[in-house]
Amino acid sequence: INIRGLGAPFGLTNDGIEPGVGLYIDGVFYARPAAASLDFLDVERIEVLRGPQGTLFGKNTTAGAITVTTRKPSFTRCADVELNYGSLGFVQAKASITGPLVRKVAGRLSFSGTRRGGLLHNRATGNDVNDLDNLGTRGQLLFAPSDTIAITATIDHTRQRPEGYTQVVAGIAPGTLAAALH
């Protein structure tokens, strides 16, 4: 993730070094760039904060911060369904349902699934690679004992099983070093 060219360049990403741009989902810091590859569920808004944000967000926000706020459980019953499709067998389904459970307690349950065929064909194995196979669920409970107090508990689980991360050689240029050594 980069803001105005600052952050972690693609070739220099490292799971051991946290990036210069902080990613926060509902106020929780995601320390690794790979966390950004999950399917976001129930996004209410996204804010991009440029420049150092250390005063508000702490370390690892020298280039800025991206905050994602999700929709909270509601005492009004509601259901949302989204279905997307595209090339290479891309199919994505998202669903969410919210409403009251008991007096002063509301819940939200969300699901996301994404599949896509491979972008590359491996001639050695005969398999298509760099595909997508993601499943995600999220559950939230809201306890609102009064108009001024609201407590939210959230649990989410994401499973990613891609046949991916294949490195591709763009081309091979003939060298002159071997000829010079003879």
Short mmCIF file of C-alpha atoms in Angstrom, two decimals:
data_model
loop_
_atom_site.label_atom_id
_atom_site.label_comp_id
_atom_site.label_asym_id
_atom_site.label_seq_id
_atom_site.Cartn_x
_atom_site.Cartn_y
_atom_site.Cartn_z
CA ILE A 1 0.00 0.00 0.00
CA ASN A 2 1.38 3.38 -1.01
CA ILE A 3 0.14 6.94 -0.57
CA ARG A 4 1.55 9.47 -3.03
CA GLY A 5 4.42 7.11 -3.85
CA LEU A 6 5.41 6.51 -0.23
CA GLY A 7 5.06 3.17 1.51
CA ALA A 8 6.59 -0.15 0.50
CA PRO A 9 7.59 -0.57 -3.17
CA PHE A 10 6.33 -3.82 -4.72
CA GLY A 11 9.76 -5.36 -5.10
CA LEU A 12 10.79 -4.48 -1.54
CA THR A 13 7.84 -5.86 0.41
CA ASN A 14 8.94 -7.95 3.34
CA ASP A 15 6.83 -9.77 5.91
CA GLY A 16 9.39 -8.90 8.58
CA ILE A 17 9.27 -5.14 8.03
CA GLU A 18 6.06 -3.22 8.58
CA PRO A 19 5.09 -0.76 5.83
CA GLY A 20 5.08 3.05 6.05
CA VAL A 21 1.32 3.19 5.42
CA GLY A 22 -0.91 1.90 8.21
CA LEU A 23 -4.01 -0.15 7.34
CA TYR A 24 -6.74 0.00 9.99
CA ILE A 25 -10.02 -1.92 9.77
CA ASP A 26 -12.48 -0.77 12.44
CA GLY A 27 -9.58 0.69 14.40
CA VAL A 28 -7.50 -2.51 14.35
CA PHE A 29 -4.00 -2.23 12.82
CA TYR A 30 -3.11 -4.80 10.14
CA ALA A 31 0.69 -5.05 10.29
CA ARG A 32 1.36 -7.02 7.10
CA PRO A 33 0.71 -5.94 3.49
CA ALA A 34 -0.81 -9.35 2.67
CA ALA A 35 -3.74 -8.48 4.96
CA ALA A 36 -4.94 -6.09 2.28
CA SER A 37 -5.67 -8.98 -0.09
CA LEU A 38 -8.75 -10.15 1.81
CA ASP A 39 -12.27 -9.61 0.49
CA PHE A 40 -13.68 -6.67 2.42
CA LEU A 41 -17.15 -7.25 3.84
CA ASP A 42 -19.76 -4.61 4.71
CA VAL A 43 -17.60 -1.57 3.95
CA GLU A 44 -19.28 1.64 5.10
CA ARG A 45 -16.45 4.04 4.24
CA ILE A 46 -12.74 4.28 3.46
CA GLU A 47 -10.60 7.22 4.53
CA VAL A 48 -7.12 8.01 3.21
CA LEU A 49 -5.06 10.14 5.58
CA ARG A 50 -1.93 11.59 3.91
CA GLY A 51 1.29 12.38 5.70
CA PRO A 52 2.61 11.20 9.08
CA GLN A 53 -0.18 10.07 11.39
CA GLY A 54 1.93 9.03 14.38
CA THR A 55 0.07 11.26 16.84
CA LEU A 56 -3.26 9.54 16.21
CA PHE A 57 -2.25 6.10 14.96
CA GLY A 58 1.26 5.43 16.33
CA LYS A 59 4.12 3.81 14.50
CA ASN A 60 4.23 2.77 10.85
CA THR A 61 2.17 5.65 9.58
CA THR A 62 5.00 7.84 8.29
CA ALA A 63 3.42 8.05 4.81
CA GLY A 64 -0.18 8.02 6.02
CA ALA A 65 -2.98 5.71 7.04
CA ILE A 66 -5.92 4.01 5.36
CA THR A 67 -8.89 3.44 7.64
CA VAL A 68 -11.72 1.13 6.65
CA THR A 69 -14.95 1.37 8.63
CA THR A 70 -17.44 -1.46 8.31
CA ARG A 71 -21.19 -1.31 8.81
CA LYS A 72 -22.30 -2.09 12.34
CA PRO A 73 -25.20 -4.31 13.38
CA SER A 74 -28.56 -2.57 13.25
CA PHE A 75 -31.83 -2.93 15.12
CA THR A 76 -33.58 -2.52 11.74
CA ARG A 77 -33.79 -5.77 9.79
CA CYS A 78 -31.88 -5.65 6.52
CA ALA A 79 -30.27 -8.05 4.06
CA ASP A 80 -27.85 -7.33 1.22
CA VAL A 81 -26.71 -9.63 -1.58
CA GLU A 82 -24.07 -8.86 -4.20
CA LEU A 83 -22.99 -11.07 -7.09
CA ASN A 84 -20.17 -10.25 -9.51
CA TYR A 85 -18.81 -12.19 -12.44
CA GLY A 86 -16.14 -11.65 -15.06
CA SER A 87 -13.58 -13.23 -17.34
CA LEU A 88 -11.47 -16.30 -16.50
CA GLY A 89 -14.38 -17.75 -14.52
CA PHE A 90 -14.38 -14.92 -11.96
CA VAL A 91 -17.32 -15.24 -9.57
CA GLN A 92 -17.74 -13.31 -6.34
CA ALA A 93 -20.69 -13.52 -3.97
CA LYS A 94 -21.25 -11.40 -0.87
CA ALA A 95 -24.19 -11.51 1.51
CA SER A 96 -25.04 -9.80 4.77
CA ILE A 97 -27.98 -9.90 7.16
CA THR A 98 -28.58 -7.75 10.23
CA GLY A 99 -31.32 -7.19 12.78
CA PRO A 100 -32.33 -7.40 16.44
CA LEU A 101 -31.63 -10.65 18.30
CA VAL A 102 -33.04 -9.83 21.74
CA ARG A 103 -33.85 -6.60 23.54
CA LYS A 104 -30.84 -4.21 23.28
CA VAL A 105 -28.77 -6.74 21.27
CA ALA A 106 -28.42 -6.72 17.48
CA GLY A 107 -26.34 -8.91 15.19
CA ARG A 108 -24.83 -8.90 11.71
CA LEU A 109 -23.63 -11.97 9.80
CA SER A 110 -21.71 -11.58 6.55
CA PHE A 111 -20.20 -13.93 3.97
CA SER A 112 -17.91 -13.51 0.98
CA GLY A 113 -16.63 -16.00 -1.56
CA THR A 114 -14.38 -15.32 -4.57
CA ARG A 115 -13.15 -17.72 -7.27
CA ARG A 116 -11.24 -17.11 -10.46
CA GLY A 117 -9.38 -19.38 -12.85
CA GLY A 118 -5.64 -19.10 -13.34
CA LEU A 119 -4.06 -16.26 -15.26
CA LEU A 120 -1.06 -18.33 -16.42
CA HIS A 121 -0.65 -21.84 -17.76
CA ASN A 122 2.29 -23.86 -16.38
CA ARG A 123 3.50 -25.99 -19.28
CA ALA A 124 5.55 -28.27 -17.02
CA THR A 125 2.64 -29.31 -14.79
CA GLY A 126 -0.26 -28.60 -17.15
CA ASN A 127 -2.04 -26.56 -14.45
CA ASP A 128 -3.39 -23.04 -14.58
CA VAL A 129 -1.80 -20.91 -11.84
CA ASN A 130 -2.38 -17.53 -10.17
CA ASP A 131 -6.05 -18.23 -9.48
CA LEU A 132 -8.25 -17.08 -6.58
CA ASP A 133 -10.08 -19.20 -4.02
CA ASN A 134 -11.17 -17.08 -1.03
CA LEU A 135 -13.86 -17.56 1.60
CA GLY A 136 -14.62 -15.12 4.38
CA THR A 137 -17.15 -14.80 7.19
CA ARG A 138 -17.73 -12.06 9.72
CA GLY A 139 -20.02 -11.96 12.73
CA GLN A 140 -20.83 -8.94 14.89
CA LEU A 141 -22.86 -8.43 18.04
CA LEU A 142 -23.97 -5.01 19.25
CA PHE A 143 -25.03 -4.49 22.85
CA ALA A 144 -26.65 -1.07 23.40
CA PRO A 145 -27.86 -0.82 27.02
CA SER A 146 -28.51 2.95 26.65
CA ASP A 147 -28.40 5.75 24.09
CA THR A 148 -24.85 6.67 25.12
CA ILE A 149 -23.26 3.22 25.46
CA ALA A 150 -22.65 0.76 22.61
CA ILE A 151 -20.39 -2.29 22.80
CA THR A 152 -19.55 -4.19 19.62
CA ALA A 153 -17.86 -7.60 19.45
CA THR A 154 -16.57 -8.79 16.09
CA ILE A 155 -15.12 -12.07 14.89
CA ASP A 156 -13.99 -12.77 11.36
CA HIS A 157 -12.31 -15.60 9.51
CA THR A 158 -10.77 -15.59 6.04
CA ARG A 159 -9.43 -18.61 4.17
CA GLN A 160 -7.31 -18.08 1.07
CA ARG A 161 -6.18 -21.07 -0.99
CA PRO A 162 -4.82 -19.73 -4.25
CA GLU A 163 -2.65 -21.70 -6.63
CA GLY A 164 -0.66 -18.57 -7.03
CA TYR A 165 2.31 -16.34 -6.50
CA THR A 166 3.96 -17.66 -9.64
CA GLN A 167 7.00 -15.70 -10.75
CA VAL A 168 7.19 -14.91 -14.45
CA VAL A 169 10.34 -14.26 -16.45
CA ALA A 170 9.52 -11.41 -18.83
CA GLY A 171 12.33 -12.23 -21.25
CA ILE A 172 15.90 -13.38 -21.58
CA ALA A 173 18.48 -11.19 -23.31
CA PRO A 174 21.53 -12.80 -24.85
CA GLY A 175 24.69 -12.03 -22.91
CA THR A 176 28.14 -11.27 -24.19
CA LEU A 177 30.11 -12.31 -21.09
CA ALA A 178 30.55 -15.95 -22.17
CA ALA A 179 31.91 -14.91 -25.57
CA ALA A 180 34.33 -12.46 -23.95
CA LEU A 181 35.77 -15.16 -21.65
CA HIS A 182 36.78 -17.43 -24.56
#
